[in-house]
Amino acid sequence: MEERYIPEVPLSSFLRHALDIVKNPLPFHHKNFMEKGDIFSLKLGVNTKVYFCRDAAFAEYVLQKNHKNYTKSKIQTKDLAKYVGKGLLTAEGAHWRRQRKLIQPAFHKKQLKGLLASIEVAILTEYKKVVANKTIDIFPILNDLAFQTVVKSLFSSAANQNDIDRLQYITEAAQKMLVKELRQPYLGWWFSLSGKIEKHLKLTAEARQILSRIVNERRTSGSKQNDLLDMLLEARYEDGGAMEEAQLIDEILILFTAGHETTSNALTFTFQLLALHPEWQEKICQEILVVNTQSEDLMTRVMASTVCTQVIEEAMRLYPPAYFIDRLNIAEDKFNGMTFKPGSNLLLSVIEIHRHPDLWEEPNTFNPKRFSEGSRKFSSQYFPFGAGPRKCIGNNFAMFEMIIAVRELVSRYKIYPKFDDIDITPLITLKPKNAFLKFEKR
């Protein structure tokens, strides 16, 4: 095949728009995709070139077909790992494969069924904060909801509220610090010299102490809670051994980090879109009436909530919390005549693939009906939880949680928008901004 040239964006163009890019890089990405094509490059230094991609076939190739030749970048394997350790999200190679095989059974649908009651209780508790006939920013409520749901699923009632609040504070503080480090790499020396990084490393050490105490209390109590902590404690490697405590705590910290921010973002965008499209609120309500009369079993109700599922899937298409996926290739690779030297930085733009005009009919329109046959129909162009062997292990957990959260809120309130347009802040995840809504009791 003839060698294809990959268009390059001049560094001068990047520098000219640097301040705007720091605030929101997505317009810069979109402009160059439109002008340069579905793959373009940007040289940021003598030996650093980043390839930006919205080619769904190439993304599928990297994430699935030739995934063994690709590894995560240091953003996760080093920068994030220093705060949360080497868990599933940050590990690579044989260590990752061993952990994935060990932990995967805990997230099978049949195992998650036993957690749904705890998830529902956590959600209903947080919804007590919703005030009728008053404009509120829904994101803080949903952020707490998502964290509390992870905690209740992990620890049932074992952890006291002071510990939970402290763990949430530390988790979010570390995330904010990581964002600063990634958005302002030129201030790395100052973050170290001023003690900011050391301060947050001490906070994560405190979180580890809290988690160690909770784990040891569970072990010595001998009680069975049938929560995620029990499942992780009982999990065994092929040699019959259990996870060491340090590794177990790494995995719990990963669940806190990966399991709450993306979910709260997705839920916020979902409710904003429902506020703008009230006809879908009514469709969900009609579905709830039918489903609830057919079964009292919560898992059955969740699995039967197809309209609700379509709404959430469409929200994650338009506003994917994990809006980019980064990879480095180990050996030289070729794809459709393009050559990628070893160690090339690849940035797969999920949000651009999800809105690509060649892949989606009316790509910028909210239309949950497109998922009426399920999301598998779009498996080669729809990656809200990633794809391939490194697809998010908690995707079923997250979907069950979001379905319950949407059902419970929409069945209680009519939702009205108190914002002009859906506003975003692209950080490590795609975060909502100014998500002001008004709720009227049904």
mmCIF file with all atom_site columns, N, CA and C in Angstrom, residues 22 33 40 76 87 92 131-132 143 234 267 316 337 345 370 377 441:
data_model
loop_
_atom_site.group_PDB
_atom_site.id
_atom_site.type_symbol
_atom_site.label_atom_id
_atom_site.label_alt_id
_atom_site.label_comp_id
_atom_site.label_asym_id
_atom_site.label_entity_id
_atom_site.label_seq_id
_atom_site.pdbx_PDB_ins_code
_atom_site.Cartn_x
_atom_site.Cartn_y
_atom_site.Cartn_z
_atom_site.occupancy
_atom_site.B_iso_or_equiv
_atom_site.pdbx_formal_charge
_atom_site.auth_seq_id
_atom_site.auth_comp_id
_atom_site.auth_asym_id
_atom_site.auth_atom_id
_atom_site.pdbx_PDB_model_num
ATOM 1  N N  . VAL A 1 22  ? -5.820  25.762  26.562 1.00 0.00 ? 22  VAL A N  1
ATOM 2  C CA . VAL A 1 22  ? -5.737  25.378  27.974 1.00 0.00 ? 22  VAL A CA 1
ATOM 3  C C  . VAL A 1 22  ? -7.130  25.378  28.603 1.00 0.00 ? 22  VAL A C  1
ATOM 4  N N  . PHE A 1 33  ? -9.529  18.765  12.688 1.00 0.00 ? 33  PHE A N  1
ATOM 5  C CA . PHE A 1 33  ? -10.126 17.574  12.075 1.00 0.00 ? 33  PHE A CA 1
ATOM 6  C C  . PHE A 1 33  ? -10.865 17.959  10.792 1.00 0.00 ? 33  PHE A C  1
ATOM 7  N N  . PHE A 1 40  ? -4.492  13.751  12.320 1.00 0.00 ? 40  PHE A N  1
ATOM 8  C CA . PHE A 1 40  ? -3.474  14.780  12.092 1.00 0.00 ? 40  PHE A CA 1
ATOM 9  C C  . PHE A 1 40  ? -2.478  14.745  13.243 1.00 0.00 ? 40  PHE A C  1
ATOM 10 N N  . GLN A 1 76  ? -1.789  8.087   33.024 1.00 0.00 ? 76  GLN A N  1
ATOM 11 C CA . GLN A 1 76  ? -2.412  7.128   33.931 1.00 0.00 ? 76  GLN A CA 1
ATOM 12 C C  . GLN A 1 76  ? -1.378  6.268   34.647 1.00 0.00 ? 76  GLN A C  1
ATOM 13 N N  . GLY A 1 87  ? -3.558  -0.031  40.321 1.00 0.00 ? 87  GLY A N  1
ATOM 14 C CA . GLY A 1 87  ? -4.772  -0.825  40.203 1.00 0.00 ? 87  GLY A CA 1
ATOM 15 C C  . GLY A 1 87  ? -5.118  -1.035  38.743 1.00 0.00 ? 87  GLY A C  1
ATOM 16 N N  . GLU A 1 92  ? -0.241  -2.119  33.899 1.00 0.00 ? 92  GLU A N  1
ATOM 17 C CA . GLU A 1 92  ? 0.008   -2.560  32.533 1.00 0.00 ? 92  GLU A CA 1
ATOM 18 C C  . GLU A 1 92  ? 0.520   -4.003  32.537 1.00 0.00 ? 92  GLU A C  1
ATOM 19 N N  . VAL A 1 131 ? -34.599 20.136  46.034 1.00 0.00 ? 131 VAL A N  1
ATOM 20 C CA . VAL A 1 131 ? -35.655 21.015  46.551 1.00 0.00 ? 131 VAL A CA 1
ATOM 21 C C  . VAL A 1 131 ? -36.585 21.399  45.408 1.00 0.00 ? 131 VAL A C  1
ATOM 22 N N  . ALA A 1 132 ? -37.871 21.149  45.597 1.00 0.00 ? 132 ALA A N  1
ATOM 23 C CA . ALA A 1 132 ? -38.853 21.455  44.553 1.00 0.00 ? 132 ALA A CA 1
ATOM 24 C C  . ALA A 1 132 ? -39.034 22.957  44.381 1.00 0.00 ? 132 ALA A C  1
ATOM 25 N N  . ASN A 1 143 ? -22.746 14.341  42.129 1.00 0.00 ? 143 ASN A N  1
ATOM 26 C CA . ASN A 1 143 ? -21.368 13.986  42.474 1.00 0.00 ? 143 ASN A CA 1
ATOM 27 C C  . ASN A 1 143 ? -21.341 13.228  43.801 1.00 0.00 ? 143 ASN A C  1
ATOM 28 N N  . GLU A 1 234 ? -12.493 -12.193 49.042 1.00 0.00 ? 234 GLU A N  1
ATOM 29 C CA . GLU A 1 234 ? -12.630 -13.628 48.772 1.00 0.00 ? 234 GLU A CA 1
ATOM 30 C C  . GLU A 1 234 ? -12.034 -14.040 47.429 1.00 0.00 ? 234 GLU A C  1
ATOM 31 N N  . LEU A 1 267 ? -24.534 11.436  34.402 1.00 0.00 ? 267 LEU A N  1
ATOM 32 C CA . LEU A 1 267 ? -25.885 11.676  34.918 1.00 0.00 ? 267 LEU A CA 1
ATOM 33 C C  . LEU A 1 267 ? -26.292 13.138  34.766 1.00 0.00 ? 267 LEU A C  1
ATOM 34 N N  . MET A 1 316 ? -24.395 9.811   26.638 1.00 0.00 ? 316 MET A N  1
ATOM 35 C CA . MET A 1 316 ? -22.960 9.493   26.645 1.00 0.00 ? 316 MET A CA 1
ATOM 36 C C  . MET A 1 316 ? -22.362 9.533   25.243 1.00 0.00 ? 316 MET A C  1
ATOM 37 N N  . GLY A 1 337 ? -1.734  2.544   5.254  1.00 0.00 ? 337 GLY A N  1
ATOM 38 C CA . GLY A 1 337 ? -0.653  3.272   4.607  1.00 0.00 ? 337 GLY A CA 1
ATOM 39 C C  . GLY A 1 337 ? 0.045   4.295   5.479  1.00 0.00 ? 337 GLY A C  1
ATOM 40 N N  . ASN A 1 345 ? 2.646   9.141   20.429 1.00 0.00 ? 345 ASN A N  1
ATOM 41 C CA . ASN A 1 345 ? 1.544   9.519   21.323 1.00 0.00 ? 345 ASN A CA 1
ATOM 42 C C  . ASN A 1 345 ? 0.257   9.614   20.513 1.00 0.00 ? 345 ASN A C  1
ATOM 43 N N  . ARG A 1 370 ? -31.978 6.188   18.211 1.00 0.00 ? 370 ARG A N  1
ATOM 44 C CA . ARG A 1 370 ? -30.918 5.563   17.427 1.00 0.00 ? 370 ARG A CA 1
ATOM 45 C C  . ARG A 1 370 ? -30.375 4.306   18.138 1.00 0.00 ? 370 ARG A C  1
ATOM 46 N N  . LYS A 1 377 ? -24.915 -2.453  18.182 1.00 0.00 ? 377 LYS A N  1
ATOM 47 C CA . LYS A 1 377 ? -25.000 -2.145  16.751 1.00 0.00 ? 377 LYS A CA 1
ATOM 48 C C  . LYS A 1 377 ? -23.907 -1.162  16.343 1.00 0.00 ? 377 LYS A C  1
ATOM 49 N N  . LYS A 1 441 ? -42.599 18.806  41.569 1.00 0.00 ? 441 LYS A N  1
ATOM 50 C CA . LYS A 1 441 ? -43.102 17.493  41.980 1.00 0.00 ? 441 LYS A CA 1
ATOM 51 C C  . LYS A 1 441 ? -44.229 17.024  41.068 1.00 0.00 ? 441 LYS A C  1
#
